[in-house]
mmCIF file of C-alpha atoms in Angstrom:
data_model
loop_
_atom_site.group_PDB
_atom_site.id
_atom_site.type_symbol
_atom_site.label_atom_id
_atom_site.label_comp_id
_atom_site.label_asym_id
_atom_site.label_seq_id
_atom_site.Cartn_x
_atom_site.Cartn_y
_atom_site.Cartn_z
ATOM 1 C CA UNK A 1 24.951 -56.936 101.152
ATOM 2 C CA UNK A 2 27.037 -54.278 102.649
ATOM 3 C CA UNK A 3 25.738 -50.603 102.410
ATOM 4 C CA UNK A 4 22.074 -49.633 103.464
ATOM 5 C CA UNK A 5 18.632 -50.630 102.479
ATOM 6 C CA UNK A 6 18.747 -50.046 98.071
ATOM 7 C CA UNK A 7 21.665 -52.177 98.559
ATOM 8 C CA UNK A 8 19.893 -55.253 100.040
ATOM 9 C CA UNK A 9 16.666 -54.621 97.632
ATOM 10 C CA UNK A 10 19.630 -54.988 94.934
ATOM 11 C CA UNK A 11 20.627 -57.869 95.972
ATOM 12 C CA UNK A 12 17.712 -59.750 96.465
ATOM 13 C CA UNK A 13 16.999 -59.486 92.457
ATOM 14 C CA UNK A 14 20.002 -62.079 92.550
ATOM 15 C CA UNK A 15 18.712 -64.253 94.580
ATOM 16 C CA UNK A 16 16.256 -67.024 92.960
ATOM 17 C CA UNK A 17 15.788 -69.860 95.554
ATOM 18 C CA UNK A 18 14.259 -72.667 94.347
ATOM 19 C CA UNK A 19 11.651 -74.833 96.899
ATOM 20 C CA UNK A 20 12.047 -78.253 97.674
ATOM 21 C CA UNK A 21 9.674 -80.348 96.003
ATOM 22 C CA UNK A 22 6.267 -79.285 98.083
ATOM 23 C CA UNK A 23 7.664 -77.780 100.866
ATOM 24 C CA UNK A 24 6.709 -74.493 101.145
ATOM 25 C CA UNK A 25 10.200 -73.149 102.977
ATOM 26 C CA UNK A 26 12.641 -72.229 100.145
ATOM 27 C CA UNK A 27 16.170 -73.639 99.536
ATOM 28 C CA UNK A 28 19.612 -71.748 98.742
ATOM 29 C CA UNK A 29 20.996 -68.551 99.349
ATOM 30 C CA UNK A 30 19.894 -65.953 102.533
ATOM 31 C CA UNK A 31 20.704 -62.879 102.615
ATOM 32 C CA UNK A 32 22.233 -60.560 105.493
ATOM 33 C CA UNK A 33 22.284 -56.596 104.904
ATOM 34 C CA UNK A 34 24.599 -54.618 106.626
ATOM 35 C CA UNK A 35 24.024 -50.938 107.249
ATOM 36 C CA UNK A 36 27.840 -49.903 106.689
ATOM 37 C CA UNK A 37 27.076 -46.218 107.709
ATOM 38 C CA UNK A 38 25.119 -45.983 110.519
ATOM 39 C CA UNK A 39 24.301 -42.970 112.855
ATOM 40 C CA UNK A 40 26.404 -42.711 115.914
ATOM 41 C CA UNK A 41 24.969 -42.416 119.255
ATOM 42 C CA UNK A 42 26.453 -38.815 119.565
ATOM 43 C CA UNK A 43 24.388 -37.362 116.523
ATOM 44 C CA UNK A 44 20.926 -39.158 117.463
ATOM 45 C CA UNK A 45 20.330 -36.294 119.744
ATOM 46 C CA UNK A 46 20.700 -33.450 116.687
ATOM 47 C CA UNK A 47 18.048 -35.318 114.687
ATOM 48 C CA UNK A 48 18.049 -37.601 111.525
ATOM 49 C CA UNK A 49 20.660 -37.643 109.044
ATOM 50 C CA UNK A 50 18.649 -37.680 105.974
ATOM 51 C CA UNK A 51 21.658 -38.905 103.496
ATOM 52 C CA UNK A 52 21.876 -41.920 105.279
ATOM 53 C CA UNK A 53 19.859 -44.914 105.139
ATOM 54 C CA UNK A 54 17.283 -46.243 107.795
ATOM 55 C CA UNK A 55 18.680 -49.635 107.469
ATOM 56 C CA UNK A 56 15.206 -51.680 107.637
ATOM 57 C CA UNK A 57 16.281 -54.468 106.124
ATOM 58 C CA UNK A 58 19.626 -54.596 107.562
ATOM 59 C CA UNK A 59 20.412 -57.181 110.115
ATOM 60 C CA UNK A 60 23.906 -55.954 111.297
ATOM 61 C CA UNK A 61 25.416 -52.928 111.199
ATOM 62 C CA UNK A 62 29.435 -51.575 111.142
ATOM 63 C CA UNK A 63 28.570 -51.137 114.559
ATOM 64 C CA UNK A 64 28.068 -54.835 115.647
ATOM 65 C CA UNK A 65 29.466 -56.658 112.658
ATOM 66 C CA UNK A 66 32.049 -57.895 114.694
ATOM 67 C CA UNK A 67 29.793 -59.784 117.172
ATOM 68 C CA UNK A 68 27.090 -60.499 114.876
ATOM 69 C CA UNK A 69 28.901 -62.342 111.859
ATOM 70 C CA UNK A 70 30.567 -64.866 114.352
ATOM 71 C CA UNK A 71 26.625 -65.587 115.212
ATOM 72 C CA UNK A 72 25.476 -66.226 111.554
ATOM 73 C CA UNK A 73 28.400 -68.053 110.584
ATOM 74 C CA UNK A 74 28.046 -70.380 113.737
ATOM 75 C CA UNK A 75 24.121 -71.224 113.367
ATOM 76 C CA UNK A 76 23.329 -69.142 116.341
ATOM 77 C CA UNK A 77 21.439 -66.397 114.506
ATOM 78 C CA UNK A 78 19.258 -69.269 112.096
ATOM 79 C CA UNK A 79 16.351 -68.508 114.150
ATOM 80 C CA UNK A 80 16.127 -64.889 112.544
ATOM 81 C CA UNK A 81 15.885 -65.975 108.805
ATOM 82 C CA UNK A 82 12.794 -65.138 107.992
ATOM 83 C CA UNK A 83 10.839 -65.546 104.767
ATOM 84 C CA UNK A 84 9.366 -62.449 102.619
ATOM 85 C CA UNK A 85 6.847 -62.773 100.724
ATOM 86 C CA UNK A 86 8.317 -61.137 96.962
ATOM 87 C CA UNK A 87 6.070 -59.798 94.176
ATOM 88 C CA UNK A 88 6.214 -61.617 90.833
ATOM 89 C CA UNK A 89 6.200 -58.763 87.812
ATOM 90 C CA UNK A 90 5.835 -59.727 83.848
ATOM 91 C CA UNK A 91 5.373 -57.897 80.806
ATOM 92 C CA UNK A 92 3.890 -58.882 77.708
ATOM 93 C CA UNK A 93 4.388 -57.154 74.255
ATOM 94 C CA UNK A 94 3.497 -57.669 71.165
ATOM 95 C CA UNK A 95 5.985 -60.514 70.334
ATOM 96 C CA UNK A 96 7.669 -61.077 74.021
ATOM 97 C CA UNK A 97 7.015 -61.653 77.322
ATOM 98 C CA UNK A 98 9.672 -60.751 80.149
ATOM 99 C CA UNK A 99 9.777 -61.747 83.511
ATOM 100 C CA UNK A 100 11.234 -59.254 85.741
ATOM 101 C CA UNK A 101 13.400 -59.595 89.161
ATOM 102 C CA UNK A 102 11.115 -60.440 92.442
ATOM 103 C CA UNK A 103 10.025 -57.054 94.226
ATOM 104 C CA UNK A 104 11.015 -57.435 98.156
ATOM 105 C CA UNK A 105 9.341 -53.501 98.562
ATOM 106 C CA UNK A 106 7.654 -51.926 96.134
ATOM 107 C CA UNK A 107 7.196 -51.547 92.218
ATOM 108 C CA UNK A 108 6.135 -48.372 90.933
ATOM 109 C CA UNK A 109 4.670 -48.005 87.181
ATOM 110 C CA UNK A 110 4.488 -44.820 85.651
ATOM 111 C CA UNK A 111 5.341 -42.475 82.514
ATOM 112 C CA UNK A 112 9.513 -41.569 82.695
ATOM 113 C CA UNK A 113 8.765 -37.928 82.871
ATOM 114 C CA UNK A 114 6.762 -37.192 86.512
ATOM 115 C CA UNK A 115 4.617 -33.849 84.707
ATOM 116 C CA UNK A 116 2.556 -36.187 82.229
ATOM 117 C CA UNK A 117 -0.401 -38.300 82.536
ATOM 118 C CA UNK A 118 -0.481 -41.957 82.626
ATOM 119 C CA UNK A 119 -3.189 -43.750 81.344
ATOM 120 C CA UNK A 120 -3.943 -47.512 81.691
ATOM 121 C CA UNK A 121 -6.567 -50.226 82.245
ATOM 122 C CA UNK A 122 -6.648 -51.728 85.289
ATOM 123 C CA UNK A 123 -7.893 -55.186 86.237
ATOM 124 C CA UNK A 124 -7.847 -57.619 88.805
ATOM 125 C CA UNK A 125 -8.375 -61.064 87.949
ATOM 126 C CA UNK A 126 -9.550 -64.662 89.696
ATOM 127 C CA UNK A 127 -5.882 -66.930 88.721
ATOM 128 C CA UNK A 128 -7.563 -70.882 88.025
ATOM 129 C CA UNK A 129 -9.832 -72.377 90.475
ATOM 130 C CA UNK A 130 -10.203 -68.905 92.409
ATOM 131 C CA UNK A 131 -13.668 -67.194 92.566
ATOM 132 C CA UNK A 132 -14.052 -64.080 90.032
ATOM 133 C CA UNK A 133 -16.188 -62.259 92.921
ATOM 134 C CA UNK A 134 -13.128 -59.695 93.142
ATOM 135 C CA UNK A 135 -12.575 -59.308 89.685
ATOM 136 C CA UNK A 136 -12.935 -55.802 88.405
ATOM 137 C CA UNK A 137 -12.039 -53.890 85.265
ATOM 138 C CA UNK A 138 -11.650 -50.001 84.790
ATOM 139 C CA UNK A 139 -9.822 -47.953 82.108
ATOM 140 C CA UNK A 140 -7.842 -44.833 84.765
ATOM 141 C CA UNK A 141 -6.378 -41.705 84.143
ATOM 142 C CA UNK A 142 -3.261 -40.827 86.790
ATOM 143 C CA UNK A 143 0.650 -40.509 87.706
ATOM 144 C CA UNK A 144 1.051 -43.908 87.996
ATOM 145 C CA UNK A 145 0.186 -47.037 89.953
ATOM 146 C CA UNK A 146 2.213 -48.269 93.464
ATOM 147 C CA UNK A 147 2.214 -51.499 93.900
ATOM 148 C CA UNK A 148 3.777 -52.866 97.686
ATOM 149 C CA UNK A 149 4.364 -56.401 99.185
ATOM 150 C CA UNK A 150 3.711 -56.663 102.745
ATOM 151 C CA UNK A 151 7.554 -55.766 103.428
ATOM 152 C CA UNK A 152 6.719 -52.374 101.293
ATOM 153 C CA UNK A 153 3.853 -51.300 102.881
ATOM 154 C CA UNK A 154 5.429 -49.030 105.470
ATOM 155 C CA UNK A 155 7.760 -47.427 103.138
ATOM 156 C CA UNK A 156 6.470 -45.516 99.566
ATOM 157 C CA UNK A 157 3.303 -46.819 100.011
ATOM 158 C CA UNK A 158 2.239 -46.050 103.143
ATOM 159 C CA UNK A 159 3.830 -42.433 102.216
ATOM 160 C CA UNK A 160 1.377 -42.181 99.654
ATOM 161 C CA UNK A 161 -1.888 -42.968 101.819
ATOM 162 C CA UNK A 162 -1.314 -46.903 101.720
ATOM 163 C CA UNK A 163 -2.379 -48.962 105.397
ATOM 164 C CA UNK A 164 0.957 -49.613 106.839
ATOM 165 C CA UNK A 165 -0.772 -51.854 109.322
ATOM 166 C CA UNK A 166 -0.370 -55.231 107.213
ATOM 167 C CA UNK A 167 0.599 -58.283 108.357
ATOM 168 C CA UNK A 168 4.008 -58.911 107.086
ATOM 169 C CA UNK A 169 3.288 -63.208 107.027
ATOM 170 C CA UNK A 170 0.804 -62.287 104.892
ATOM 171 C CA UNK A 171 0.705 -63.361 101.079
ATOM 172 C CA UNK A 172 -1.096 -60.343 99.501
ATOM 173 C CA UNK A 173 -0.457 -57.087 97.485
ATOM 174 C CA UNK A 174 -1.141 -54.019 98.091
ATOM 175 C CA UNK A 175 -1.977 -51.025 95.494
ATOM 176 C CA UNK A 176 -2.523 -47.557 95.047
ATOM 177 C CA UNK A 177 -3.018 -45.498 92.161
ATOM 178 C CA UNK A 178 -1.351 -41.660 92.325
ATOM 179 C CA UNK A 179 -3.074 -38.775 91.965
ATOM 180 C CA UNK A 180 -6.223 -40.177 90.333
ATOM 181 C CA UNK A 181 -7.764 -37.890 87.405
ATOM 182 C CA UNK A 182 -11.804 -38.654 87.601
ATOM 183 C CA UNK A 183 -13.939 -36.998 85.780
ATOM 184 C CA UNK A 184 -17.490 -36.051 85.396
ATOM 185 C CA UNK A 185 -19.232 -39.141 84.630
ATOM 186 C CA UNK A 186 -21.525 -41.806 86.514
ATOM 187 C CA UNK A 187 -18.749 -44.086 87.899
ATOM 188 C CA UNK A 188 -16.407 -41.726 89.887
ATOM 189 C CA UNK A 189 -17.373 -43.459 93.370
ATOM 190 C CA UNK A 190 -16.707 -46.726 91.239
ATOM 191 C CA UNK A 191 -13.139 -45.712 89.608
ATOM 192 C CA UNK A 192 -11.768 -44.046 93.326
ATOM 193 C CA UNK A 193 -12.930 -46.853 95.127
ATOM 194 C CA UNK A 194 -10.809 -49.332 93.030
ATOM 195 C CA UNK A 195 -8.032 -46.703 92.756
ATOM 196 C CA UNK A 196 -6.594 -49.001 95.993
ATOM 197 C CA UNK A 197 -6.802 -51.766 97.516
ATOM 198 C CA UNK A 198 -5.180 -55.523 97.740
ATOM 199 C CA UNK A 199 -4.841 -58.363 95.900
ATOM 200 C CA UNK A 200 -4.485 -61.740 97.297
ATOM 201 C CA UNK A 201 -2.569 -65.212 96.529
ATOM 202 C CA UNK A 202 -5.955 -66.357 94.477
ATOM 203 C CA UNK A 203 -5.946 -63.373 92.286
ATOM 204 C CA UNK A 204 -3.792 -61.161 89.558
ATOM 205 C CA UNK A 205 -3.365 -57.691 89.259
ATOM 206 C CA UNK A 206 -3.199 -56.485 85.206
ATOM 207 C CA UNK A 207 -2.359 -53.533 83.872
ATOM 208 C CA UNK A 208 -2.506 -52.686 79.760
ATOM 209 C CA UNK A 209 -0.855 -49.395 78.914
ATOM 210 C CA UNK A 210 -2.650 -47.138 76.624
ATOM 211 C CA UNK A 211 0.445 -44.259 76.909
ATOM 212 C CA UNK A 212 2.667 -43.867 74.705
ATOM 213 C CA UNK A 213 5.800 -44.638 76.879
ATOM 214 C CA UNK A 214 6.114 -46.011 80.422
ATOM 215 C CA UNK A 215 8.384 -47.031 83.219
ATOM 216 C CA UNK A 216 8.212 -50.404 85.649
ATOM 217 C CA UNK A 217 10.548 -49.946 88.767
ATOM 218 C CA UNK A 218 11.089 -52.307 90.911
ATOM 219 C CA UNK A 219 12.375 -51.649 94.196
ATOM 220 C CA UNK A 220 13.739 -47.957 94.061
ATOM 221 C CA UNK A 221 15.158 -45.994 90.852
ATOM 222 C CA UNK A 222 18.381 -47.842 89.958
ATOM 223 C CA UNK A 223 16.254 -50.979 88.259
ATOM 224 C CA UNK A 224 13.925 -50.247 85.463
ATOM 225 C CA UNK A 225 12.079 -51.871 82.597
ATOM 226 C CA UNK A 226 10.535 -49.549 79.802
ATOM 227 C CA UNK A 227 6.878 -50.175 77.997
ATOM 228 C CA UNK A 228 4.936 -48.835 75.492
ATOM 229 C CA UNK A 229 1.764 -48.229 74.148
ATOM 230 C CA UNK A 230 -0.495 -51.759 74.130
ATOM 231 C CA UNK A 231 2.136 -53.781 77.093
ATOM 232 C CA UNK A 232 0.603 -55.676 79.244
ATOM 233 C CA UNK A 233 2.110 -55.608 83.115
ATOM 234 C CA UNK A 234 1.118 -58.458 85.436
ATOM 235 C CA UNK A 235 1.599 -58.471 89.314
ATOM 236 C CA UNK A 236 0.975 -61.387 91.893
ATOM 237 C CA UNK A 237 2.187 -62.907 94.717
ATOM 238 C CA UNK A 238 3.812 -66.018 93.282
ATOM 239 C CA UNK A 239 7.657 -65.147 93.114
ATOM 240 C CA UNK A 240 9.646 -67.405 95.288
ATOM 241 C CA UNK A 241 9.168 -66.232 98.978
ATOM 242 C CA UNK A 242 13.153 -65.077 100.000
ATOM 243 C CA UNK A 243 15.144 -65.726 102.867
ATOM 244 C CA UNK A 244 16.912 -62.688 104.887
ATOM 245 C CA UNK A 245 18.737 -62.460 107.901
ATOM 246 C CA UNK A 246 15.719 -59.903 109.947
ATOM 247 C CA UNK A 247 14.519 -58.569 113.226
ATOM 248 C CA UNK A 248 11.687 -59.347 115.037
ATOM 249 C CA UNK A 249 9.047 -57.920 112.688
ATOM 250 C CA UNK A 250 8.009 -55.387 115.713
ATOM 251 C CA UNK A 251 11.830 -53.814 115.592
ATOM 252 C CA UNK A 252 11.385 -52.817 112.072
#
């Protein structure tokens, strides 16, 4: 994937790998990102080039392209693959239910015009076998809801007041709702103190819109799902884990 970091989220909606029977390492395609406009060494020292991207997620760079291709091509770089853990994202209408691309970053759910109010039910639910200690249901008036894998957490979310201090291995969620609207009534300390948190592997994050119209985006602007009044929205941890071509986890 050849351009900067929206480019390699794009691409990674293409990539499905299946597993192997049990095994928990996927099979099939990885991908490599390559930062095609990086900044030169001469304009580090004027400060950061804001049109350009940070290249997180990219492994090369026009810079080294030449010397690092040979590498991957060769096998010498197959101890850099590393697996990301990918957010799993379904809606249910009335008649349908859709299953969306995997989220490497970040999905953000909110009305399509940024001045009105969304308003949804939040829950978080035990998936079979898992305790229902965690479990929590509350009805929330806001922008939106942010929803991060451990890849996104040092990008939107942790813009938005998220912990980007998360373990990167891990296989969790992470949530935040924007610009919570509480109002005066006995459960205020309740409804803010569920307005974030995580979700783990043994649970499910569900959201049932009660606006009008709504947005899903997953990964950045350029993908997008619409819903409507009574759509249920489903997040977990499940989606096949993908394979990219990454830095030490410390580098990025």
């Amino acid at each position: 994937a050849v351009g900067g970091d929206g480019t390699v989220l794009s691409s990674t909606h293409y990539v499905d790998s299946q597993l192997r029977g049990r095994i928990v390492a996927p099979c099939g395609p990885v991908v490599l990102g390559v930062n095609s406009d990086p900044t030169k060494p001469h304009e580090r020292s004027g400060g950061t080039d804001e049109r350009r991207s940070y290249g997180a997620l990219c492994y090369a760079s026009a810079n080294d392209m030449a010397k690092t291709l040979p590498r991957v091509l060769s096998g010498e770089a197959d101890n850099d693959i590393q697996l990301r853990h990918r957010m799993a994202v379904t809606i249910r209408g009335t008649v349908s239910e859709m299953r969306l691309p995997p989220a490497l970053n970040a999905v953000l759910v909110a009305p399509p015009s940024p001045a009105a109010v969304s308003r949804f039910r939040l829950e978080r639910r035990p998936l079979a076998a898992a305790s229902n200690t965690d479990a929590f249901s509350v009805t929330v008036w806001s922008s939106g809801i942010w929803l991060a894998t451990p890849t996104g957490a040092t990008a939107a979310l942790a813009s938005a007041g998220g912990n980007p201090n998360v373990d990167k291995k891990a296989c969790q969620l992470q949530y935040i709702v924007r610009e919570l609207l509480v109002g005066e009534t006995n459960d205020a300390d309740y409804v803010r103190r569920l307005s974030r948190g995580t979700v783990d592997h043994d649970h499910s994050l569900e959201l049932r819109w009660n606006s009008q119209y709504g947005k899903v985006w997953i990964d950045g602007q350029h993908t997008s799902f619409p819903i409507e009044l009574g759509d249920e929205v489903r997040f977990s941890s499940h989606a096949i884990p993908l394979r990219i071509f990454a830095r030490s986890y410390c580098e990025e």
